[in-house]
């Protein structure tokens, strides 16, 4: 099982997706590209671009998909 701890850097190619399990309270900081994300049991989608930060609001799975080649950090 992959663990996403503070300082984890994630690199995704366009249309690649990952699931972050139970990272409520973590900040996702996009340093390159654009990502789309959604949280388990939440109808709201979020799009983040280079320079954006966003705090995971819910427990459960957070799915992140790169809309272009992207790099983000979990902090």
Coordinates of N, CA, C and O in Angstrom, one line a residue:
X1 N 0.8 -1.2 0.0 CA 0.0 0.0 0.0 C 0.9 1.2 0.0 O 1.8 1.4 0.8
X2 N 0.6 2.2 -0.9 CA 1.3 3.4 -0.9 C 0.8 4.4 0.1 O -0.4 4.5 0.3
X3 N 1.7 5.1 0.8 CA 1.4 6.0 1.8 C 1.7 7.4 1.3 O 2.7 7.6 0.7
X4 N 0.8 8.3 1.5 CA 0.9 9.7 1.0 C 1.1 10.6 2.3 O 0.1 11.0 2.9
X5 N 2.3 10.8 2.7 CA 2.7 11.6 3.9 C 3.1 13.0 3.4 O 3.3 13.3 2.3
X6 N 3.2 13.9 4.4 CA 3.6 15.2 4.1 C 4.9 15.2 3.4 O 5.9 14.5 3.8
X7 N 5.0 16.0 2.3 CA 6.2 16.0 1.6 C 6.2 15.1 0.4 O 7.2 15.1 -0.4
X8 N 5.2 14.2 0.2 CA 5.2 13.3 -0.9 C 4.9 14.1 -2.2 O 4.1 15.0 -2.2
X9 N 5.8 13.9 -3.2 CA 5.6 14.5 -4.5 C 5.0 13.5 -5.5 O 5.5 12.4 -5.5
X10 N 4.0 13.9 -6.2 CA 3.3 13.0 -7.1 C 3.4 13.6 -8.5 O 3.1 14.8 -8.7
X11 N 3.9 12.8 -9.5 CA 4.0 13.2 -10.9 C 3.1 12.3 -11.7 O 3.1 11.1 -11.6
X12 N 2.2 13.0 -12.4 CA 1.2 12.3 -13.3 C 1.3 12.7 -14.7 O 1.5 13.9 -14.9
X13 N 1.1 11.8 -15.6 CA 1.0 12.2 -17.0 C -0.4 12.5 -17.3 O -1.3 12.1 -16.6
X14 N -0.7 13.2 -18.4 CA -2.0 13.6 -18.8 C -3.0 12.4 -18.8 O -2.6 11.3 -19.3
X15 N -4.1 12.5 -18.1 CA -5.2 11.5 -18.0 C -4.8 10.4 -17.0 O -5.6 9.4 -16.8
X16 N -3.7 10.4 -16.4 CA -3.4 9.4 -15.3 C -4.0 9.8 -14.1 O -4.1 11.0 -13.7
X17 N -4.5 8.9 -13.3 CA -5.2 9.2 -12.0 C -4.7 8.3 -10.9 O -4.2 7.2 -11.1
X18 N -4.8 8.8 -9.7 CA -4.4 8.1 -8.5 C -5.5 8.3 -7.4 O -6.3 9.3 -7.5
X19 N -5.6 7.5 -6.5 CA -6.5 7.6 -5.4 C -5.6 7.8 -4.1 O -4.8 7.0 -3.8
X20 N -5.9 8.9 -3.4 CA -5.3 9.2 -2.1 C -6.3 8.7 -1.0 O -7.3 9.3 -0.9
X21 N -5.9 7.7 -0.3 CA -6.8 7.2 0.8 C -6.6 7.9 2.1 O -5.5 8.1 2.6
X22 N -7.8 8.4 2.6 CA -7.8 9.0 4.0 C -6.7 10.0 4.2 O -5.9 9.9 5.2
X23 N -6.7 11.1 3.5 CA -5.7 12.2 3.7 C -6.4 13.5 4.1 O -5.9 14.6 3.8
X24 N -7.5 13.3 4.8 CA -8.2 14.5 5.3 C -7.3 15.5 6.0 O -6.5 15.0 6.8
X25 N -7.4 16.7 5.7 CA -6.5 17.7 6.3 C -5.2 18.0 5.6 O -4.6 19.0 5.9
X26 N -4.8 17.2 4.7 CA -3.6 17.4 3.9 C -3.9 18.5 2.9 O -5.0 18.6 2.3
X27 N -2.9 19.3 2.6 CA -2.9 20.3 1.5 C -2.3 19.7 0.3 O -1.2 19.2 0.3
X28 N -3.0 19.8 -0.9 CA -2.4 19.5 -2.2 C -2.0 20.8 -2.8 O -2.7 21.7 -3.0
X29 N -0.7 20.8 -3.2 CA -0.1 22.0 -3.8 C 0.4 21.6 -5.2 O 1.3 20.8 -5.3
X30 N -0.3 22.2 -6.2 CA 0.1 22.0 -7.6 C 1.2 22.9 -8.0 O 1.1 24.1 -7.9
X31 N 2.3 22.3 -8.5 CA 3.5 23.0 -8.9 C 3.7 23.0 -10.4 O 4.5 23.8 -10.9
X32 N 2.9 22.1 -11.1 CA 3.0 22.1 -12.5 C 1.7 21.4 -13.1 O 1.3 20.4 -12.5
X33 N 1.1 22.0 -14.1 CA 0.0 21.3 -14.8 C -1.3 21.7 -14.2 O -1.5 22.6 -13.4
X34 N -2.3 20.8 -14.5 CA -3.7 21.0 -14.0 C -4.2 19.6 -13.6 O -4.0 18.6 -14.3
X35 N -4.9 19.6 -12.4 CA -5.5 18.3 -12.0 C -7.0 18.6 -11.6 O -7.4 19.7 -11.3
X36 N -7.7 17.5 -11.8 CA -9.2 17.5 -11.4 C -9.2 16.5 -10.3 O -8.5 15.5 -10.2
X37 N -10.0 16.8 -9.3 CA -10.2 15.9 -8.2 C -11.6 15.8 -7.6 O -12.4 16.8 -7.8
X38 N -11.9 14.8 -7.0 CA -13.2 14.6 -6.3 C -13.0 13.8 -5.1 O -12.0 13.0 -5.0
X39 N -13.8 14.0 -4.1 CA -13.7 13.3 -2.8 C -14.9 12.3 -2.7 O -16.0 12.5 -3.2
X40 N -14.7 11.2 -2.0 CA -15.7 10.2 -1.8 C -16.9 10.8 -1.1 O -16.7 11.6 -0.2
X41 N -18.1 10.5 -1.6 CA -19.3 11.0 -1.0 C -19.5 12.6 -1.1 O -20.1 13.2 -0.3
X42 N -18.9 13.1 -2.2 CA -19.0 14.6 -2.4 C -19.3 14.8 -3.8 O -18.6 14.3 -4.7
X43 N -20.3 15.6 -4.1 CA -20.7 15.9 -5.5 C -19.9 17.0 -6.1 O -20.0 17.2 -7.3
X44 N -19.1 17.7 -5.3 CA -18.4 18.8 -5.8 C -17.0 18.3 -6.4 O -16.3 17.5 -5.8
X45 N -16.7 18.8 -7.6 CA -15.4 18.5 -8.2 C -14.6 19.7 -8.1 O -15.1 20.9 -8.0
X46 N -13.3 19.6 -8.1 CA -12.3 20.7 -7.9 C -11.3 20.6 -9.0 O -10.8 19.5 -9.3
X47 N -10.9 21.7 -9.6 CA -9.9 21.8 -10.6 C -8.8 22.7 -10.0 O -9.1 23.8 -9.6
X48 N -7.6 22.2 -10.0 CA -6.4 23.0 -9.5 C -5.4 23.2 -10.6 O -5.1 22.2 -11.4
X49 N -4.9 24.3 -10.7 CA -3.8 24.7 -11.7 C -2.5 25.0 -10.9 O -2.5 25.2 -9.7
X50 N -1.5 25.1 -11.7 CA -0.2 25.5 -11.2 C -0.3 26.7 -10.2 O -0.9 27.7 -10.5
X51 N 0.3 26.5 -9.0 CA 0.2 27.6 -8.0 C -0.9 27.4 -7.0 O -1.0 28.1 -6.0
X52 N -1.9 26.6 -7.3 CA -3.1 26.4 -6.5 C -2.8 25.5 -5.3 O -2.0 24.5 -5.4
X53 N -3.4 25.7 -4.2 CA -3.4 24.9 -3.0 C -4.8 24.5 -2.6 O -5.7 25.4 -2.8
X54 N -5.1 23.4 -2.1 CA -6.4 23.0 -1.7 C -6.3 22.0 -0.5 O -5.4 21.0 -0.6
X55 N -7.1 22.1 0.5 CA -7.1 21.2 1.6 C -8.2 20.1 1.5 O -9.3 20.5 1.2
X56 N -7.8 18.9 1.6 CA -8.7 17.8 1.6 C -9.7 17.9 2.7 O -9.3 17.9 3.9
X57 N -11.0 17.9 2.5 CA -12.0 18.2 3.5 C -12.7 17.0 4.1 O -13.3 17.1 5.1
X58 N -12.5 15.8 3.4 CA -13.3 14.6 3.9 C -12.4 13.4 4.1 O -11.4 13.3 3.4
X59 N -12.8 12.5 4.9 CA -12.2 11.2 5.0 C -12.6 10.4 3.8 O -13.5 10.7 3.1
X60 N -11.9 9.3 3.6 CA -12.2 8.4 2.5 C -11.3 8.7 1.3 O -10.3 9.4 1.4
X61 N -11.7 8.2 0.1 CA -10.8 8.3 -1.0 C -10.9 9.7 -1.7 O -12.0 10.3 -1.8
X62 N -9.8 10.2 -2.1 CA -9.7 11.4 -2.9 C -9.1 11.0 -4.2 O -7.9 10.6 -4.2
X63 N -9.8 11.1 -5.3 CA -9.3 10.8 -6.7 C -8.8 12.0 -7.3 O -9.4 13.0 -7.4
X64 N -7.5 11.9 -7.8 CA -6.9 13.0 -8.5 C -6.5 12.5 -9.9 O -5.8 11.5 -10.1
X65 N -6.9 13.3 -10.9 CA -6.6 13.0 -12.3 C -5.9 14.2 -13.0 O -6.4 15.3 -12.9
X66 N -4.8 13.9 -13.7 CA -4.1 15.0 -14.4 C -4.8 15.3 -15.7 O -5.2 14.4 -16.5
X67 N -5.1 16.6 -15.9 CA -5.7 17.0 -17.1 C -4.6 17.3 -18.2 O -4.9 17.3 -19.3
X68 N -3.4 17.6 -17.7 CA -2.2 17.7 -18.5 C -1.1 17.1 -17.6 O -1.3 16.7 -16.5
X69 N 0.1 16.9 -18.1 CA 1.2 16.5 -17.3 C 1.2 17.3 -16.0 O 1.2 18.6 -16.2
X70 N 1.3 16.7 -14.9 CA 1.2 17.5 -13.6 C 2.1 17.0 -12.5 O 2.5 15.8 -12.5
X71 N 2.4 17.9 -11.6 CA 3.2 17.6 -10.4 C 2.5 18.3 -9.3 O 2.2 19.5 -9.4
X72 N 2.3 17.5 -8.2 CA 1.7 18.1 -7.0 C 2.3 17.5 -5.8 O 2.9 16.4 -5.8
X73 N 2.3 18.3 -4.7 CA 2.8 17.8 -3.4 C 1.7 17.6 -2.4 O 0.8 18.4 -2.4
X74 N 1.9 16.7 -1.5 CA 1.0 16.5 -0.4 C 1.7 17.1 0.8 O 2.8 16.6 1.2
X75 N 1.1 18.1 1.4 CA 1.8 18.8 2.5 C 0.8 19.0 3.7 O -0.4 18.9 3.5

